[in-house]
XYZ file of C-alpha atoms in Angstrom:
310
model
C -22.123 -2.944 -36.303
C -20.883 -6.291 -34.695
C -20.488 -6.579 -31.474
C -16.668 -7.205 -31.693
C -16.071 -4.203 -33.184
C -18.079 -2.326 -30.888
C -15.984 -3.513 -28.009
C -13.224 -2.796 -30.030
C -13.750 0.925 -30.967
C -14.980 1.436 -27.039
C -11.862 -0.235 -25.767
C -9.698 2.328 -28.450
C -11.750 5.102 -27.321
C -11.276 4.344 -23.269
C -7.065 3.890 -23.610
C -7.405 7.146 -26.229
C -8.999 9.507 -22.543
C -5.914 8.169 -20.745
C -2.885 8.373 -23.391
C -2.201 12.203 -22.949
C -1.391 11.195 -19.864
C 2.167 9.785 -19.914
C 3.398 13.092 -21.705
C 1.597 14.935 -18.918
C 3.363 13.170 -16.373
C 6.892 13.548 -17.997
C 6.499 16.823 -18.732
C 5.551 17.605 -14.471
C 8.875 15.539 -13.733
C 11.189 17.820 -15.857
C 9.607 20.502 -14.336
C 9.723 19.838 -11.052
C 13.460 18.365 -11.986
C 14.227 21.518 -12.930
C 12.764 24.147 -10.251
C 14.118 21.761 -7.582
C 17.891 22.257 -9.488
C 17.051 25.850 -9.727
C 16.314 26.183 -6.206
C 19.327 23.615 -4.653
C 21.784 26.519 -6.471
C 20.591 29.432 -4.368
C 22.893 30.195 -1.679
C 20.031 30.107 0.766
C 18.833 26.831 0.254
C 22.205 25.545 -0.085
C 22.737 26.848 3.726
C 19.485 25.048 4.627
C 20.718 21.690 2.699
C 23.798 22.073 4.836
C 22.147 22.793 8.368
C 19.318 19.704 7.159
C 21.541 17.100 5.290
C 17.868 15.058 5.266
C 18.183 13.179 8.266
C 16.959 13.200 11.679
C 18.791 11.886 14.677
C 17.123 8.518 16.108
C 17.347 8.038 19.976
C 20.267 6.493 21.101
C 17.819 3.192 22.048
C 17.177 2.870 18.395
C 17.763 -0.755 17.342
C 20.188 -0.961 14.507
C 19.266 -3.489 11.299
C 16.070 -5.147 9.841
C 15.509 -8.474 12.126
C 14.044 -11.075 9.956
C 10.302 -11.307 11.334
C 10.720 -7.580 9.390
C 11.590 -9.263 5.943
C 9.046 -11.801 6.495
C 5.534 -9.298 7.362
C 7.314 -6.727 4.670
C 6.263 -9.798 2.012
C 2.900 -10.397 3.456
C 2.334 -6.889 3.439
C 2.893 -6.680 -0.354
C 1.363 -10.085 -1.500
C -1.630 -8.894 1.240
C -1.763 -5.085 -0.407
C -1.143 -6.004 -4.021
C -4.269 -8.682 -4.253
C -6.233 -6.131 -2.055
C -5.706 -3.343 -4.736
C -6.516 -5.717 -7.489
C -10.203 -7.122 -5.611
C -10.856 -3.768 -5.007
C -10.863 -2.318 -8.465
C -12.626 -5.770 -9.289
C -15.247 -4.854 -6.948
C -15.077 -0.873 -8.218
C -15.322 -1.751 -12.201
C -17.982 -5.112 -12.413
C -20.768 -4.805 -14.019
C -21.953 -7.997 -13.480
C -20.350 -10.200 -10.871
C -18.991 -13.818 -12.006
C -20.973 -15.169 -9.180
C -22.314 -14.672 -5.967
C -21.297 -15.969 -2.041
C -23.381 -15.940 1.196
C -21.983 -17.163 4.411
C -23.060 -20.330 5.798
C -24.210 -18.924 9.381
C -23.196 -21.957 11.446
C -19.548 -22.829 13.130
C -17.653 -20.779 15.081
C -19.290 -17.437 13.523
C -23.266 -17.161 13.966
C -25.242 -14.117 13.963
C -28.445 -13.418 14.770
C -29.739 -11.933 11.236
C -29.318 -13.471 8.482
C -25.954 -13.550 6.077
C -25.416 -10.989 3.463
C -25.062 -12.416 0.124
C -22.455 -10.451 -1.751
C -20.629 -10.893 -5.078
C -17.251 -13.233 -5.596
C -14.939 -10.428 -5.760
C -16.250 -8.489 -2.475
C -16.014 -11.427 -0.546
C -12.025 -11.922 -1.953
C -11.390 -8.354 -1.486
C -13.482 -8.424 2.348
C -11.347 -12.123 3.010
C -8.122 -10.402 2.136
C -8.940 -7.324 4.044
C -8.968 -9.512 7.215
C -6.048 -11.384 6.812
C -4.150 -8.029 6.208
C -5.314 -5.976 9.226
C -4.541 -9.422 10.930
C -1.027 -9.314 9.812
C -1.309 -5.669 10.843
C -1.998 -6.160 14.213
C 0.997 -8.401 14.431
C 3.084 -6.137 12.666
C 2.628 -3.531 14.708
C 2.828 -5.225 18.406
C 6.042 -6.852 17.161
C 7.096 -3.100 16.232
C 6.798 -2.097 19.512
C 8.199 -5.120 21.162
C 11.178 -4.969 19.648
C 12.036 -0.969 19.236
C 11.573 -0.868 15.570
C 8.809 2.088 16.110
C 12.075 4.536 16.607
C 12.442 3.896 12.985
C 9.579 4.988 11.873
C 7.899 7.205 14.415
C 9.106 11.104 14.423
C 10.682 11.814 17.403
C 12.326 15.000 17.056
C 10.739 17.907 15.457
C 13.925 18.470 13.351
C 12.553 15.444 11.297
C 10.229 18.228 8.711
C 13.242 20.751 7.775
C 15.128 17.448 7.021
C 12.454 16.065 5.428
C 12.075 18.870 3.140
C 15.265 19.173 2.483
C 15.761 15.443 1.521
C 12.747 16.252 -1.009
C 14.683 18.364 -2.387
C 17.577 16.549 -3.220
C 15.418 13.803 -4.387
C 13.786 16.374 -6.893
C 17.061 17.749 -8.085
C 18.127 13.715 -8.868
C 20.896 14.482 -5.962
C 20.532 11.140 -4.206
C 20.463 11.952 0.005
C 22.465 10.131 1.694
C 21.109 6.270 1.717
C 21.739 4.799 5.108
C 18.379 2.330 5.470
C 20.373 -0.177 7.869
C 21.380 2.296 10.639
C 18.546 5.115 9.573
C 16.522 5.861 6.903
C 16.395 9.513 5.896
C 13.420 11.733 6.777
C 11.521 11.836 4.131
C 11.325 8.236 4.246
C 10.350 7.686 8.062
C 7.569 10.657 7.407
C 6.370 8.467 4.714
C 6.541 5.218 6.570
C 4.633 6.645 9.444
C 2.016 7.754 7.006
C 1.737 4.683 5.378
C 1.509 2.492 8.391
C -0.283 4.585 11.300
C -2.567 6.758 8.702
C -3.327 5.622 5.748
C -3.769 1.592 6.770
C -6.240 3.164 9.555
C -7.853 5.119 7.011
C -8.644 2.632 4.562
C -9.539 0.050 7.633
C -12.146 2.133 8.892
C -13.829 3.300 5.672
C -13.546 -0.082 4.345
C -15.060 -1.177 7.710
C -17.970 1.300 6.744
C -18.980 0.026 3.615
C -19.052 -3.382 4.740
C -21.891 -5.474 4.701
C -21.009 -6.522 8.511
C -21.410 -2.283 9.396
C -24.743 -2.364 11.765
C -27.418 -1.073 9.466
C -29.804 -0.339 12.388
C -27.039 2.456 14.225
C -28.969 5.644 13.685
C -26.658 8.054 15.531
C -23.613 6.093 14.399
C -24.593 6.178 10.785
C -25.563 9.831 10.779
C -22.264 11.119 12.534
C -20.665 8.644 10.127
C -22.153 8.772 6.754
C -21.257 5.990 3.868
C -20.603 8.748 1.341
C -17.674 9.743 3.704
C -16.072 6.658 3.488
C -16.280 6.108 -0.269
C -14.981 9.624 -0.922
C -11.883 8.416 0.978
C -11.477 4.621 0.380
C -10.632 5.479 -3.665
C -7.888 8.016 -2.846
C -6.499 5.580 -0.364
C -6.007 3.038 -2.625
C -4.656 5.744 -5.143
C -2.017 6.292 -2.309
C -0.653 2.763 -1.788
C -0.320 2.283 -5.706
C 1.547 5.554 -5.620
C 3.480 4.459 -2.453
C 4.312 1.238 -3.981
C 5.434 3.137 -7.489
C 8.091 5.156 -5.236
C 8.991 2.832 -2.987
C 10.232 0.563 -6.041
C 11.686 3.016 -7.823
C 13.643 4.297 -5.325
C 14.553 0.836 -4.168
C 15.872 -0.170 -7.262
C 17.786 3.242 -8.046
C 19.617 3.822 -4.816
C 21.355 0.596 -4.180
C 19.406 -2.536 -5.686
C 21.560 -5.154 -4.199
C 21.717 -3.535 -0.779
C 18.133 -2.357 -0.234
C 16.726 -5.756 -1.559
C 19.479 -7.757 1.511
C 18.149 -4.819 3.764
C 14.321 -5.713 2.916
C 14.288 -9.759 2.748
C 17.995 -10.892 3.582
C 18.282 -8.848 7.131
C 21.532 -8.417 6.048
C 23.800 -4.997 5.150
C 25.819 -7.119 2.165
C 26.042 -6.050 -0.904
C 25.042 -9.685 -2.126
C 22.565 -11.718 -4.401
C 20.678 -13.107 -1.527
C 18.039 -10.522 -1.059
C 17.604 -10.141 -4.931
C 17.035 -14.210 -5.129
C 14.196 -13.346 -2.484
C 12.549 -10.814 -4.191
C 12.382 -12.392 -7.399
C 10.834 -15.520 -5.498
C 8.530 -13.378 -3.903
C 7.382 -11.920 -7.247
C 6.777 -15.135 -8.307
C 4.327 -15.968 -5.547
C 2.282 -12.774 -6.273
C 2.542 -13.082 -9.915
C 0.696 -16.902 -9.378
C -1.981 -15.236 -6.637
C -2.532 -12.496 -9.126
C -3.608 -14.708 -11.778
C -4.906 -17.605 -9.784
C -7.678 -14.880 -8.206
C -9.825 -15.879 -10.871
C -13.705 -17.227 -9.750
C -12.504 -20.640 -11.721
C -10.452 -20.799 -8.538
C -11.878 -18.944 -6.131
C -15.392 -20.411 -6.549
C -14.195 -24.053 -4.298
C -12.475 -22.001 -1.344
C -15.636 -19.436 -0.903
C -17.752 -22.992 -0.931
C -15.694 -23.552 2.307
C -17.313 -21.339 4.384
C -20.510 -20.652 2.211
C -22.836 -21.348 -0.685
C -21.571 -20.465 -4.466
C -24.110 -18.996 -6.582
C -24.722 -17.439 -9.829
């Protein structure tokens, strides 16, 4: 059998394991569509919708509105997350690297052992790595600086009944009450928090692990923290963001394009084009990087701070 049609009938037989799963999915939605409904109609929960609209009071220090550093790091963020996502599966699914990079151990960064060569795509997915927790770090001192944290960190136990309950109007395709530019609704801020103070600390730190720069020679450390740890939790972690990002577009788009889109890169509350014309740019930009991350181009910028190899 040619090769070609090998590849073929393997490539058939790979989307054939994942095709059930669409009507899987679907069919989970209109269930859970459907229970939620279901439940929202019993008098009792309708008591606990009504003492837990979905939203949880912010103290009265709160700062009101997205400032525009906010518009600007939420970009970075994405561009920074969505190349991340796509180095890492890279790195996950090669079977045989395009080509190889090891650092050039002179300039401003010199260690005493010698560099680790590692493949193209690790050292994209390790150089992005640092340029998001980077843009991180500034994210969150700027949070704190300014307030913003009120926004995002719980700080009123109230916020997990309202949470729950704006789950459940979510489920039941009952919209809560969208309010993003004053407060966003429970649910959300739980999920924010999440996303920012666990799971970007999670995948740092097991990413950190599984770096070549992780001192091999740390007995203790290595025993109390064992590789296999962090791999079991780096995949799911990723799994998370795409699922985060998934949502958080969905819902974007569903509850008030126009607005949410101002809210997210026009730090404005008008119902206007503005924020749209940004996003749309902004897609633009990470459609390019997405395809531009190819070792054609990536091969000259790793020669900048190391040797290119086959």
């Amino acid at each position: 059998m040619p090769t070609a049609v090998k590849n073929s009938s393997s490539t058939k037989s790979k989307w054939s394991r994942f095709i059930w799963i669409v009507p899987a999915v679907v069919s989970v939605l209109l269930v859970v569509v459907l229970l939620a409904k279901w439940l929202t109609g019993l008098s009792g929960v309708q008591s606990f919708l009504t003492d837990y609209p979905g939203q949880s009071r912010l103290p009265d220090s709160a700062p009101v509105g997205f400032p525009a550093w906010l518009a600007w790091q939420h970009f970075l963020n994405v561009f920074f997350i969505v190349l991340i996502i796509r180095s890492g599966w890279q790195v996950r699914t090669a079977k045989r690297p395009p080509a190889h990079w090891i650092r050039n151990n002179k300039g401003l960064i010199r260690t005493r052992n010698a560099p680790v060569k590692m493949s193209l795509d690790l050292w994209f997915h390790l150089s992005l790595d640092a340029l998001w927790v980077l843009n991180g770090l500034i994210f969150v001192i700027v949070l704190f600086a300014t307030g913003q944290w009120m926004r995002i960190i719980p700080t009123r136990w109230d916020v997990f009944p309202n949470a729950v309950s704006a789950a459940l109007q979510y489920a039941s395709l009952s919209w809560p009450i969208e309010d993003g530019w004053v407060n966003y609704n429970a649910l959300q801020l739980l999920t924010y928090f999440v996303t920012v103070f666990i799971a970007a600390p999670l995948a740092i730190i097991t990413g950190l692990r599984m770096s070549s720069g992780w001192p091999k020679k740390a007995e203790k450390l290595n025993k109390a923290y064992r590789i296999e740890a962090a791999r079991s939790l780096h995949f799911p972690v990723m799994l998370y963001f795409v699922l985060f990002i998934i949502v958080h577009v969905t819902l974007v788009l569903a509850t008030g394009a126009l607005r949410n889109l101002n809210h997210m890169y026009g730090s404005s509350d008008d119902i206007n084009w503005v924020g749209f014309g940004i996003f749309a740019a902004s897609l633009l930009v990470i459609v390019a990087a997405w395809f531009l991350a190819r070792p054609l181009f990536l091969r000259p910028v790793a020669a900048l701070s190391g040797t290119v190899s086959k």
